[in-house]
Each structure stands twice: as C-alpha cells, then as structure tokens.
Coordinates of N, CA, C and O in Angstrom, one line a residue:
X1 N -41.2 39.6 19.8 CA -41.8 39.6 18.5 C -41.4 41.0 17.8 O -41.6 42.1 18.3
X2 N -40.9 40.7 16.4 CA -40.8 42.1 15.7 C -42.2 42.8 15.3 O -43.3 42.2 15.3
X3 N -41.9 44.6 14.8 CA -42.7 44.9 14.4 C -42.7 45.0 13.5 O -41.8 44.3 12.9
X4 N -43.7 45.8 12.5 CA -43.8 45.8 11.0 C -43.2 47.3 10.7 O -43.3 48.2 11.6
X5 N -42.7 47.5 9.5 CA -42.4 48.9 8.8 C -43.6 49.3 7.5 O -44.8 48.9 7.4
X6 N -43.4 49.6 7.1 CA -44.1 50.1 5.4 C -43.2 50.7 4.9 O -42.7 51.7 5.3
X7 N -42.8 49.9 3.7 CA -41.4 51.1 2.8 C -42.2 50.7 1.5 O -42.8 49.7 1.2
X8 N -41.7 51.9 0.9 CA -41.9 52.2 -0.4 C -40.7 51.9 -1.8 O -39.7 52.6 -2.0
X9 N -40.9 50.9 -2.7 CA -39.9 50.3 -3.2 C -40.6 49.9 -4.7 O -41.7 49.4 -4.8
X10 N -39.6 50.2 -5.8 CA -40.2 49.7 -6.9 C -40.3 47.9 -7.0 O -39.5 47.0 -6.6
X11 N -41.4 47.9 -7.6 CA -41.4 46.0 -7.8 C -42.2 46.0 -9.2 O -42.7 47.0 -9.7
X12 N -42.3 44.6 -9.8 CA -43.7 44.5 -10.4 C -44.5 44.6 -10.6 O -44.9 43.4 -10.5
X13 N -45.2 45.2 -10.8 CA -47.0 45.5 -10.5 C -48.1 45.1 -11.5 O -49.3 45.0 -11.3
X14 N -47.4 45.1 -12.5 CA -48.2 44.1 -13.7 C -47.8 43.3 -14.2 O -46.6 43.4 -14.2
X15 N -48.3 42.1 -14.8 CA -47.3 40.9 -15.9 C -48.0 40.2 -16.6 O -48.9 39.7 -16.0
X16 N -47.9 40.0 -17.7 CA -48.5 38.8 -18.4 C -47.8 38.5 -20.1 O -46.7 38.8 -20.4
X17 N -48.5 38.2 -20.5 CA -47.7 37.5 -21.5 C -49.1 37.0 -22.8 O -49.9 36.1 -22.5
X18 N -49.0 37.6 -24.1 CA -49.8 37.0 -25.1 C -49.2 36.6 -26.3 O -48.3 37.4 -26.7
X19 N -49.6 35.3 -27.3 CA -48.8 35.1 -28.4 C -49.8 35.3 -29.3 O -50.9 34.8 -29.3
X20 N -49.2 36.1 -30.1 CA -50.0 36.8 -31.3 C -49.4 35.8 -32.9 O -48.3 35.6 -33.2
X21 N -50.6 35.5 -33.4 CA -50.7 35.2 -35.0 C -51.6 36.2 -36.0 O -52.8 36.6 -35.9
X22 N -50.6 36.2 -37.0 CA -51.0 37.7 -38.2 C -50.9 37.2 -39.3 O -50.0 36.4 -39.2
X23 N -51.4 37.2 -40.4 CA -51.4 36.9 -42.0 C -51.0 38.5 -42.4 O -51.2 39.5 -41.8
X24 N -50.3 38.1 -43.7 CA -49.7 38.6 -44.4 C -49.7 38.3 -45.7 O -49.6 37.1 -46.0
X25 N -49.8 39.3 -47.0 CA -49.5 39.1 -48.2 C -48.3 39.8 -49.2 O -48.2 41.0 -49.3
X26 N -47.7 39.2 -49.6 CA -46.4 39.7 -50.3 C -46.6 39.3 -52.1 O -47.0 38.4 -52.8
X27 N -46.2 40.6 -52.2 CA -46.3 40.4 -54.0 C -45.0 40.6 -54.6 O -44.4 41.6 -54.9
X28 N -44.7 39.3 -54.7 CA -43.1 38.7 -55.5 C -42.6 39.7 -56.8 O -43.3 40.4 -57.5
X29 N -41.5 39.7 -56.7 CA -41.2 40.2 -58.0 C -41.5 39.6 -59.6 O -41.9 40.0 -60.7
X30 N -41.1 38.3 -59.0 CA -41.7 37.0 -60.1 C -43.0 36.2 -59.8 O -43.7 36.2 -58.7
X31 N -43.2 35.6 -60.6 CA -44.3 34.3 -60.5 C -44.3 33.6 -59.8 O -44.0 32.6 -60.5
X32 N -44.5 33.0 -58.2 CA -44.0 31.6 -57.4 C -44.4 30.8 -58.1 O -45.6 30.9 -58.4
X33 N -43.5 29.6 -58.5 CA -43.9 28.1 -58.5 C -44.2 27.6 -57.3 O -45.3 27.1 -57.0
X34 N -42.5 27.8 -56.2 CA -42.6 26.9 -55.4 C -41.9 27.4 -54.0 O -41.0 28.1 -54.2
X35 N -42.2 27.3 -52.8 CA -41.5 28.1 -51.8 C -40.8 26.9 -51.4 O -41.0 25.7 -51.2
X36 N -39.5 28.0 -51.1 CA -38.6 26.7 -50.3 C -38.4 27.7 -48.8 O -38.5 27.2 -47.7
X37 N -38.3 28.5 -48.9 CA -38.3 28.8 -46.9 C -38.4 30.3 -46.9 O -38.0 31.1 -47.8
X38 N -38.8 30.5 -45.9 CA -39.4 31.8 -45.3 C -38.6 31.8 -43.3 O -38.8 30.9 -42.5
X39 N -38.0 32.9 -43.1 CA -37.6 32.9 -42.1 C -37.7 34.5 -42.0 O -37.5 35.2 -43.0
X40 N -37.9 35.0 -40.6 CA -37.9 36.0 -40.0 C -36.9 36.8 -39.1 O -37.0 36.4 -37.9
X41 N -35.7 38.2 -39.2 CA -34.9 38.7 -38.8 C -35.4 40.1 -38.4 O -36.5 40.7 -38.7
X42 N -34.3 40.5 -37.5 CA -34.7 42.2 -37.1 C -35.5 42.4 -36.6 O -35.8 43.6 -36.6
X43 N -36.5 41.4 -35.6 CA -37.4 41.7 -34.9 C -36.7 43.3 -33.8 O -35.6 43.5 -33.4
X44 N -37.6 43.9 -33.8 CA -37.6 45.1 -33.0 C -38.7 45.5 -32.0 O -39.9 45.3 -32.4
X45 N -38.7 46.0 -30.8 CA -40.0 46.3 -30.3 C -39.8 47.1 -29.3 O -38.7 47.1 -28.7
X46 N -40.8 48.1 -28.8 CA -41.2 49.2 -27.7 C -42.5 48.9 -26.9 O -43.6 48.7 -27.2
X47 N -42.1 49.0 -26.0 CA -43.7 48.8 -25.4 C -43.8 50.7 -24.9 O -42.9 51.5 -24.9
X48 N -45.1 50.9 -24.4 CA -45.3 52.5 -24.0 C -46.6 52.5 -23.5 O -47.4 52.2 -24.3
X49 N -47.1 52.9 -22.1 CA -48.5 53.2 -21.4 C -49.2 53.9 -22.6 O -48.6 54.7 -23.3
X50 N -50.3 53.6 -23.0 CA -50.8 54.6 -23.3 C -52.8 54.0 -22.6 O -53.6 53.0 -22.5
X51 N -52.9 55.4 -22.4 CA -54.1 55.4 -21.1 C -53.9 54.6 -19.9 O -53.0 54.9 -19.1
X52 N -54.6 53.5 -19.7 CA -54.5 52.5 -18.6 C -54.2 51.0 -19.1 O -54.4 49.9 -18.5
X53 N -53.7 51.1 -20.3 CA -52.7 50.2 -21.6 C -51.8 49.9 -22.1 O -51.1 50.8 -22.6
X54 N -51.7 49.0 -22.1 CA -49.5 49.0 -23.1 C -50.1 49.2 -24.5 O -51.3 49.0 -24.8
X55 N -49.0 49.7 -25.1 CA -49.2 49.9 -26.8 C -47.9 49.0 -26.8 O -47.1 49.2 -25.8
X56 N -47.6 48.0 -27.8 CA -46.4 47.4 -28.0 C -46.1 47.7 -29.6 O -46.7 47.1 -30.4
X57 N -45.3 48.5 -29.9 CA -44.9 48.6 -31.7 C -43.9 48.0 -32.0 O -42.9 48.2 -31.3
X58 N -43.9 47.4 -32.7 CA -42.7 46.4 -33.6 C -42.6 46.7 -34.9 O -43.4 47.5 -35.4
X59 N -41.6 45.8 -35.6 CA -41.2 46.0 -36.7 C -40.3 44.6 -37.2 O -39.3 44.5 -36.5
X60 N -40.5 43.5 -38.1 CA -39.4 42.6 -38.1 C -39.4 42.5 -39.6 O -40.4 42.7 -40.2
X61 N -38.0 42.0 -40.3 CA -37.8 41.7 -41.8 C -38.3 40.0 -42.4 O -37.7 39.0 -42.0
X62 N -39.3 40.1 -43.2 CA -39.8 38.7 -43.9 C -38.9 38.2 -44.9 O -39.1 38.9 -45.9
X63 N -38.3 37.6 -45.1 CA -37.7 36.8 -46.0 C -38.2 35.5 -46.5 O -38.5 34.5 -45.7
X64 N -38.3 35.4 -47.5 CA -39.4 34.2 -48.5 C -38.5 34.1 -49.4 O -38.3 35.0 -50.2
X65 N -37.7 32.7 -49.3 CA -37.0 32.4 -51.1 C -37.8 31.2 -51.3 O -38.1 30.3 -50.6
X66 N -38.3 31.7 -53.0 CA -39.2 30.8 -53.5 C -38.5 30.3 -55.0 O -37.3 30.7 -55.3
X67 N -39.3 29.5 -56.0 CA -38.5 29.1 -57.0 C -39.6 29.8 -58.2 O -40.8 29.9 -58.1
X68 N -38.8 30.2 -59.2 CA -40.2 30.4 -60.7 C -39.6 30.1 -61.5 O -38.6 29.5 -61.4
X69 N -40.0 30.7 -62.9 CA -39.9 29.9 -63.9 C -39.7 28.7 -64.2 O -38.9 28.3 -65.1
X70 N -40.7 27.9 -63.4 CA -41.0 26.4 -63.6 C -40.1 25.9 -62.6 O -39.6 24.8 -63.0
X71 N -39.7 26.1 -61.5 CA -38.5 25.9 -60.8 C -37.2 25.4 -61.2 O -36.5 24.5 -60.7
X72 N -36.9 26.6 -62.4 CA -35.4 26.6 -62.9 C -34.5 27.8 -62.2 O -33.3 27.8 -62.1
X73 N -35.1 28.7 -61.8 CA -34.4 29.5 -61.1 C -35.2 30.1 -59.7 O -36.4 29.8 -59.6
X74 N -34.5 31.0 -58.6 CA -34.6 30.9 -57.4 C -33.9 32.5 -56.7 O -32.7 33.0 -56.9
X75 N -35.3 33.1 -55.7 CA -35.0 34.6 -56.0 C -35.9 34.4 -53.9 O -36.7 33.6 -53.4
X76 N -35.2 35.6 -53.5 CA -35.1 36.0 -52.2 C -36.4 37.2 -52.1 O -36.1 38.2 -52.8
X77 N -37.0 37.3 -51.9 CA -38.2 38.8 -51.7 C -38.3 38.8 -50.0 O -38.7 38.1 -49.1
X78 N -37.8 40.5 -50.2 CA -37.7 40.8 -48.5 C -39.3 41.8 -48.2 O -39.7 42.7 -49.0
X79 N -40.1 41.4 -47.0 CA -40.6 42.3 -46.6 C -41.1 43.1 -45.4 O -42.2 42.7 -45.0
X80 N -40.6 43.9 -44.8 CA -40.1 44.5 -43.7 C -41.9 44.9 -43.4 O -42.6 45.6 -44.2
X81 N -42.3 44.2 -42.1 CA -44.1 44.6 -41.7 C -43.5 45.0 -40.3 O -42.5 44.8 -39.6
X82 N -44.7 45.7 -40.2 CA -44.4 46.4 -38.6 C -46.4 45.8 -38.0 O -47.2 45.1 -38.6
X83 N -46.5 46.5 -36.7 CA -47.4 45.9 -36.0 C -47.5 47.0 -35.0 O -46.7 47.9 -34.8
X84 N -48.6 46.8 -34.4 CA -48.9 47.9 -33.3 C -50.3 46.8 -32.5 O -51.2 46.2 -33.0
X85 N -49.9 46.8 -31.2 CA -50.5 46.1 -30.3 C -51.6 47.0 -29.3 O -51.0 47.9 -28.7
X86 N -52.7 46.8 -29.0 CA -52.8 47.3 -27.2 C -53.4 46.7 -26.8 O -54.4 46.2 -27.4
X87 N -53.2 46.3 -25.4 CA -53.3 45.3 -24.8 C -53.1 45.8 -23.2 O -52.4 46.7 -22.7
X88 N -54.1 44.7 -22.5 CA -54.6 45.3 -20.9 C -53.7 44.4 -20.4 O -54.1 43.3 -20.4
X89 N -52.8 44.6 -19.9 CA -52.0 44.2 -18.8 C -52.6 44.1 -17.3 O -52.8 45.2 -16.8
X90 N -53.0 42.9 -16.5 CA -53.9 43.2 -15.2 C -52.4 43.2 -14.1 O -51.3 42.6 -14.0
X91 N -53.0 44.1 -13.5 CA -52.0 45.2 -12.1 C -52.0 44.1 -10.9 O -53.1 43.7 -10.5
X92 N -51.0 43.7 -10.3 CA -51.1 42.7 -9.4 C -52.0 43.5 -8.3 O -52.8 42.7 -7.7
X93 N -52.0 44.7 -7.9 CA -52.4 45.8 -7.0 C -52.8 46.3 -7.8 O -52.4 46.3 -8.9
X94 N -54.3 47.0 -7.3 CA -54.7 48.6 -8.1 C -54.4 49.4 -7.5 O -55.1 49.9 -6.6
X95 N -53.4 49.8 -8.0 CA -52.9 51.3 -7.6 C -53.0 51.9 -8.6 O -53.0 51.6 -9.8
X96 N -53.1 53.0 -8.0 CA -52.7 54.4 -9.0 C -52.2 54.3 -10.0 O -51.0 54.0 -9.9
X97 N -52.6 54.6 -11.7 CA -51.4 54.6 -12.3 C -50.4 56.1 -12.2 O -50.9 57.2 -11.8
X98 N -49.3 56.1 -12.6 CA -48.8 57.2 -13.0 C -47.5 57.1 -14.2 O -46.8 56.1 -14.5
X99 N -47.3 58.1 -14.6 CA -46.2 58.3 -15.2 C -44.9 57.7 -14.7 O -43.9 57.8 -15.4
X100 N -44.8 57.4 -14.0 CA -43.4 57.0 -13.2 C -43.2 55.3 -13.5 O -42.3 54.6 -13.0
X101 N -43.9 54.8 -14.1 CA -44.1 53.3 -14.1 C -42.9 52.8 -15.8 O -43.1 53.2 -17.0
X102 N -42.3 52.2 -15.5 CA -41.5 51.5 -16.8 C -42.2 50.0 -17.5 O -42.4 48.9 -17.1
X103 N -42.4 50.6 -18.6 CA -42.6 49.1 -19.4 C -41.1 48.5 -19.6 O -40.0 49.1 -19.9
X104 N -41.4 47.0 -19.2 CA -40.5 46.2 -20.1 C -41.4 45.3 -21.1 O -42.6 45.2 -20.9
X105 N -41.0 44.8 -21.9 CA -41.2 44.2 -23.3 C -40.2 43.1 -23.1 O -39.2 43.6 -22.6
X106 N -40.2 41.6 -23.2 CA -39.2 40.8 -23.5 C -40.5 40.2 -25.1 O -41.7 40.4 -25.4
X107 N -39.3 39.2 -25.8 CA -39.7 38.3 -26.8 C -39.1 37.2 -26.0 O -38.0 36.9 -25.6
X108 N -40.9 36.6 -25.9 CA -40.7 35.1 -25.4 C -40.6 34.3 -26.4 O -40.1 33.2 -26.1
X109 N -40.9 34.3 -27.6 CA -40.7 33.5 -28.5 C -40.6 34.5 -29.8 O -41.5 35.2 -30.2
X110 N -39.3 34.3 -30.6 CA -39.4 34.8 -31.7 C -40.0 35.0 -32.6 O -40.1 33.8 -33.1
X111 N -40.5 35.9 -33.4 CA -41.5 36.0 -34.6 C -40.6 34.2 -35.6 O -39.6 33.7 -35.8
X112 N -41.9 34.1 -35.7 CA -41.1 32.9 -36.9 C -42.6 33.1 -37.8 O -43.6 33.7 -37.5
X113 N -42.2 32.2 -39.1 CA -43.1 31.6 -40.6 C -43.7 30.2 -39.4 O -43.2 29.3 -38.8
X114 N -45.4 30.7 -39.6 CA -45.6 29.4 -39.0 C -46.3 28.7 -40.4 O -46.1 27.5 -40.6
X115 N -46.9 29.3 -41.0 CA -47.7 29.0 -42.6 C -46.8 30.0 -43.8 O -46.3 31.0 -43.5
X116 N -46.8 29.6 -45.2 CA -46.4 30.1 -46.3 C -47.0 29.5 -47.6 O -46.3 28.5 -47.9
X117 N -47.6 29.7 -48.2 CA -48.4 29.4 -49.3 C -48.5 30.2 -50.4 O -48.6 31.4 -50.2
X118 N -48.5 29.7 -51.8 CA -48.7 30.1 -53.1 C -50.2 30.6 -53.2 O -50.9 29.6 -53.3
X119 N -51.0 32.1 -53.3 CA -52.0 32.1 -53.7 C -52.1 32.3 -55.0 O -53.2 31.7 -54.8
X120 N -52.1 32.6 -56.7 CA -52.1 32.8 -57.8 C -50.9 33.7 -58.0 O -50.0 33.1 -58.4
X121 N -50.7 34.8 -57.8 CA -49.3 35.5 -58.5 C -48.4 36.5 -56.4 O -47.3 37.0 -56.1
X122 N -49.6 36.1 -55.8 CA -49.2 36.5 -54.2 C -48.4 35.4 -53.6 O -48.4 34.3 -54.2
X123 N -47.9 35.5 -52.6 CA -47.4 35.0 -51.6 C -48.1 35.3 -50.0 O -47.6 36.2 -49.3
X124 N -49.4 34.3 -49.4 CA -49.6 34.7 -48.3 C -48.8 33.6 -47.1 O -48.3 32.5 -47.4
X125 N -48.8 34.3 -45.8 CA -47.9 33.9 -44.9 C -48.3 34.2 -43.4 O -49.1 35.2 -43.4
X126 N -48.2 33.8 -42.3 CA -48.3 33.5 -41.2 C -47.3 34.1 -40.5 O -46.3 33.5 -40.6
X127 N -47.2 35.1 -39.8 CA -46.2 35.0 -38.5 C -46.9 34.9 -37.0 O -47.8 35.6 -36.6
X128 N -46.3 33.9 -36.4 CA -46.6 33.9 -35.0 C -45.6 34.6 -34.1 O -44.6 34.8 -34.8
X129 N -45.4 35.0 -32.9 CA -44.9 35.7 -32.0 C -45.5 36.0 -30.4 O -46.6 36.4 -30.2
X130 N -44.3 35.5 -29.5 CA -45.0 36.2 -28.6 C -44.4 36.7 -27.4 O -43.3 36.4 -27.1
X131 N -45.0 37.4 -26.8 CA -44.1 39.0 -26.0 C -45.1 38.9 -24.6 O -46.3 38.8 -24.3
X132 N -43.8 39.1 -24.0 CA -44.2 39.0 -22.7 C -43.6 40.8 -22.0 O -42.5 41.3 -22.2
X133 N -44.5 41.3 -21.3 CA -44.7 42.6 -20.9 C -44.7 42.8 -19.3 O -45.7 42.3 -18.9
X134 N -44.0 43.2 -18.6 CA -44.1 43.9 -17.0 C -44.0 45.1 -17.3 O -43.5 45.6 -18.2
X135 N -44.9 45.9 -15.9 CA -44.8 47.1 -15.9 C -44.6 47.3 -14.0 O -45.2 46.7 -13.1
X136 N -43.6 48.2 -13.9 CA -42.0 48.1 -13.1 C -42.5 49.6 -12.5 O -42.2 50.7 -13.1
X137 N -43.5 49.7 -10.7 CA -43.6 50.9 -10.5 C -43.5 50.9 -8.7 O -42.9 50.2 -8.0
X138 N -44.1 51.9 -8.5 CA -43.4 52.0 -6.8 C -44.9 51.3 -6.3 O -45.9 51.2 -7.1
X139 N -44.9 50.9 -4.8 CA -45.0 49.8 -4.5 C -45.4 49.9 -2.6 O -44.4 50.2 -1.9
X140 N -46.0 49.8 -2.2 CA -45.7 49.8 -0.8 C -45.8 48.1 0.1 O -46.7 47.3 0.0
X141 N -44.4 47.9 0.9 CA -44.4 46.4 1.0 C -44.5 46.8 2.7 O -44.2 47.9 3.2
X142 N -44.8 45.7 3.5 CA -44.8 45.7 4.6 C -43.6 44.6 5.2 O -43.7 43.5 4.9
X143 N -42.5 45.1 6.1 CA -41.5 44.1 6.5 C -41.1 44.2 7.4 O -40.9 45.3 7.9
X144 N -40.7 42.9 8.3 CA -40.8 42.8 9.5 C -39.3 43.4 10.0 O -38.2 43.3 9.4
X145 N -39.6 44.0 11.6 CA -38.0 44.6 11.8 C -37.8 44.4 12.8 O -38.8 44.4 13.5
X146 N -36.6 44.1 13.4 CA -36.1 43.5 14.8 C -36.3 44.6 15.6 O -35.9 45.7 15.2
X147 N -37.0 44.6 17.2 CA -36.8 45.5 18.0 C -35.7 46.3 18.2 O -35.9 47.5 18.3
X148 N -34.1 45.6 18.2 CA -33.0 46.0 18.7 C -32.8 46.7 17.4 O -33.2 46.3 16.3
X149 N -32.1 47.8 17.6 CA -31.6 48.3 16.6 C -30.1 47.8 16.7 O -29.9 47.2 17.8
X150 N -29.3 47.8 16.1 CA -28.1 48.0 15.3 C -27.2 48.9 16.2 O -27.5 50.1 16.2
X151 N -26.1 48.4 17.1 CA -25.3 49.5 17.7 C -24.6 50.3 16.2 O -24.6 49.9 15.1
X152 N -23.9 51.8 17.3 CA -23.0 52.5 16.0 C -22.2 52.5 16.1 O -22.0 52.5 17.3
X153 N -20.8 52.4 15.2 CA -19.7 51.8 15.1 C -18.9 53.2 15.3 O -19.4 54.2 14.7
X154 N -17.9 53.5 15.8 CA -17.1 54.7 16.1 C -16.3 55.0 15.0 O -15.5 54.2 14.5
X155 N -16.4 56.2 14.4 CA -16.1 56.6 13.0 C -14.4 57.1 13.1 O -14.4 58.3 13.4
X156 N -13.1 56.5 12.9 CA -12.1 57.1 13.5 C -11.7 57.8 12.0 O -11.7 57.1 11.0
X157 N -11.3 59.4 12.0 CA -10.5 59.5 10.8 C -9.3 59.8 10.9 O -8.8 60.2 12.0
X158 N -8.6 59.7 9.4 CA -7.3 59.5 9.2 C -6.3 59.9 10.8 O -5.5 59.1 11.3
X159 N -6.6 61.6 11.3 CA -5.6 62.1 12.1 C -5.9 61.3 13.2 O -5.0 61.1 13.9
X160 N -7.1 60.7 13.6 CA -6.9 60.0 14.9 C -6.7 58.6 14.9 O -6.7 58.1 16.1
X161 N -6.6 57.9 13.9 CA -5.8 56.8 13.4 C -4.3 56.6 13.5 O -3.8 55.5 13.8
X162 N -3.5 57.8 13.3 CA -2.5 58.0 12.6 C -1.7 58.1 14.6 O -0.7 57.5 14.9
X163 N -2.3 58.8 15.2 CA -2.3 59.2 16.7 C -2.4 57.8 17.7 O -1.7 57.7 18.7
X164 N -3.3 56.8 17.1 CA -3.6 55.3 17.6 C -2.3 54.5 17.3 O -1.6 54.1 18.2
X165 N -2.2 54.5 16.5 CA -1.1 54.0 15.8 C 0.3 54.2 16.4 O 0.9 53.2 16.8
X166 N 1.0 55.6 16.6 CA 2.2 55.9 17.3 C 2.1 55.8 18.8 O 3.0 56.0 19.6
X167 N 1.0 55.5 19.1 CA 0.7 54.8 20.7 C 1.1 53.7 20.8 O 2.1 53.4 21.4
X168 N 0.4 52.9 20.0 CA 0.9 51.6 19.7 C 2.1 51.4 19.6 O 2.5 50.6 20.5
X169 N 3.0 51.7 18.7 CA 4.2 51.8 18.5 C 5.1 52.4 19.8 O 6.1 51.8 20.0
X170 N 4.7 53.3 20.6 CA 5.5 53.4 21.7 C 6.0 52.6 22.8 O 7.1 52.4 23.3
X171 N 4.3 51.9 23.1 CA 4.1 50.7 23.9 C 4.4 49.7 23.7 O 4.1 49.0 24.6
X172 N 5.1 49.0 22.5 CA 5.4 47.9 22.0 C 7.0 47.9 22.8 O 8.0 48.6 22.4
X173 N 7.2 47.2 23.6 CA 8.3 46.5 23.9 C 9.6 45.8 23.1 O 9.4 44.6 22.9
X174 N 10.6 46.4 22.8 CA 11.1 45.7 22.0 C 11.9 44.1 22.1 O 12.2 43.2 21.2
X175 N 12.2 44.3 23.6 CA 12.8 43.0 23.8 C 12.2 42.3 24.9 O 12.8 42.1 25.9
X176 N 10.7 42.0 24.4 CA 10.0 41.2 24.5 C 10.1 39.8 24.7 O 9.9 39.1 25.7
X177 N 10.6 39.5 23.5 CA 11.3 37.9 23.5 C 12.4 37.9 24.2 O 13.3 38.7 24.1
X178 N 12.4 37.1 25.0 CA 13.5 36.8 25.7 C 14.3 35.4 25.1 O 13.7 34.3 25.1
X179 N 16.0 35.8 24.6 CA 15.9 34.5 24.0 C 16.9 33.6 25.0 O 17.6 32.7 24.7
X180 N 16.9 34.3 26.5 CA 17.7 33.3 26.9 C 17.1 32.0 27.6 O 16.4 31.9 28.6
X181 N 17.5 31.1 26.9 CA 16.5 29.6 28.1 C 17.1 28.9 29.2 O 16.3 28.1 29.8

C-alpha cells in the first residue's frame, strides 16, 4: 500500500459565476420616434481582491440607432457606461486569504440590449451580462506515492561518452561478415 505526501500547489479555491441586469438612460441628440437596434461593443473588465471580495470594474460602448423626425431620417448615439461590482465569491477551502491569490474574470455571456424603449425625449435601455470569476491560490493537496522510489540513471558527460565510444569502435571487428559460403 502507498503512502500519502502533502504538497503545496496552486489550484482553485474560489468560483462562481453571477448575471447581472442594469437600466440605463441616454439623452439623444435628436427626438426618438423610433428605435431600430441597440447593440453593445468594447466590453472591458478587471476583477481585484478587495478585503475578503472581488471588485469587478468594467466599461462597454452602447450603441442605439434610432429614427426622428417622424422617421425620415436616422442617427447612431454612442454611450460608453462603466460599472463597478462587489461580490462574495465562496472559497472551496477556508483558508487564509492572502495577497498571493490571482483573480480571473471570464465573460460568460456578453453584455447585450435586453430592453430599449422610447421614454418622452430619453432613451432608457437594459444591459444584461454575465461574468464568471475564480480566484487561483496555493493550496495544500494530499497524494498518494509509491513505496519504491525511482532508481538513478548514471549521468555520462560529453568526455566520458566520447571515451565509450572509441572503445566501441576498437572492439568492432571489421571482417565480421564472412562472405565466404
């Protein structure tokens, strides 16, 4: 039967994942009559410990092309919102926190327009999103190890190689083959 070791190794130690919805209001340059689409670019994001917490900050660009003047003409309004998150990530282990630990941040699903609507001379709007967060720290695992160790392999360098070698070459017989039958 093997025994057990204890090594110390980064792994995951937190994980989870939340999808966030936000309202938003944008004030057009013109009058909306009518929206024809709203789509979302440049999503950006950091996640960062702060206390025994992730902070996640982002930033992504709104785009809303709508129609006015009675829908005869047709105009683009960009609006770049940012966001600031904090959020309890639960520790598969309670350990210790420390500084040594790495946020990752993935987008599990892209910011998109889930709602867009005409309020009187505004434009309010919906983004959904959602972000999935591990936090990446050291770790102590328990694993099983074979009694036998591992023989060691004889380390030959270059000069005593080189020495093997013209042995070889001495001892080699050259007329070996015999070709008479």
């Amino acid at each position: 039967m093997g025994s057990f070791r204890e090594i110390v190794t980064k792994a995951v130690i937190g994980k989870g994942k939340k999808l966030f919805s936000n309202n938003y209001t944008l004030t057009p340059e013109e009058n909306p009559t009518t929206i024809l689409g709203c789509w979302v670019i440049n999503h950006k994001f950091k996640g960062q410990k702060e206390n025994d917490k992730i902070r996640v900050e982002g930033t992504c660009d709104v785009n809303i092309w709508y129609s006015y003047d009675n829908d005869t003409k047709t105009i683009v309004s960009k609006q770049t919102i940012s966001y600031s998150e904090l959020l309890n990530v639960k520790r598969t282990k309670e350990l210790e926190s420390n500084s040594q630990e790495e946020i990752i941040v993935r987008s599990l699903k892209q910011p998109s327009c889930t709602k867009v609507e005409i309020n009187g001379e505004k434009i309010e709007y919906s983004i959904e999103k959602e972000l999935g967060i591990e936090i990446v720290g050291d770790t102590k695992m328990r694993i099983s190890v074979d009694e036998e160790e591992d023989e060691w392999e004889e380390i030959i360098d270059e000069e005593e190689q080189e020495e093997i070698s013209k042995q070889i070459e001495k001892s080699v017989e050259e007329n070996f083959i015999n070709e008479d039958k």
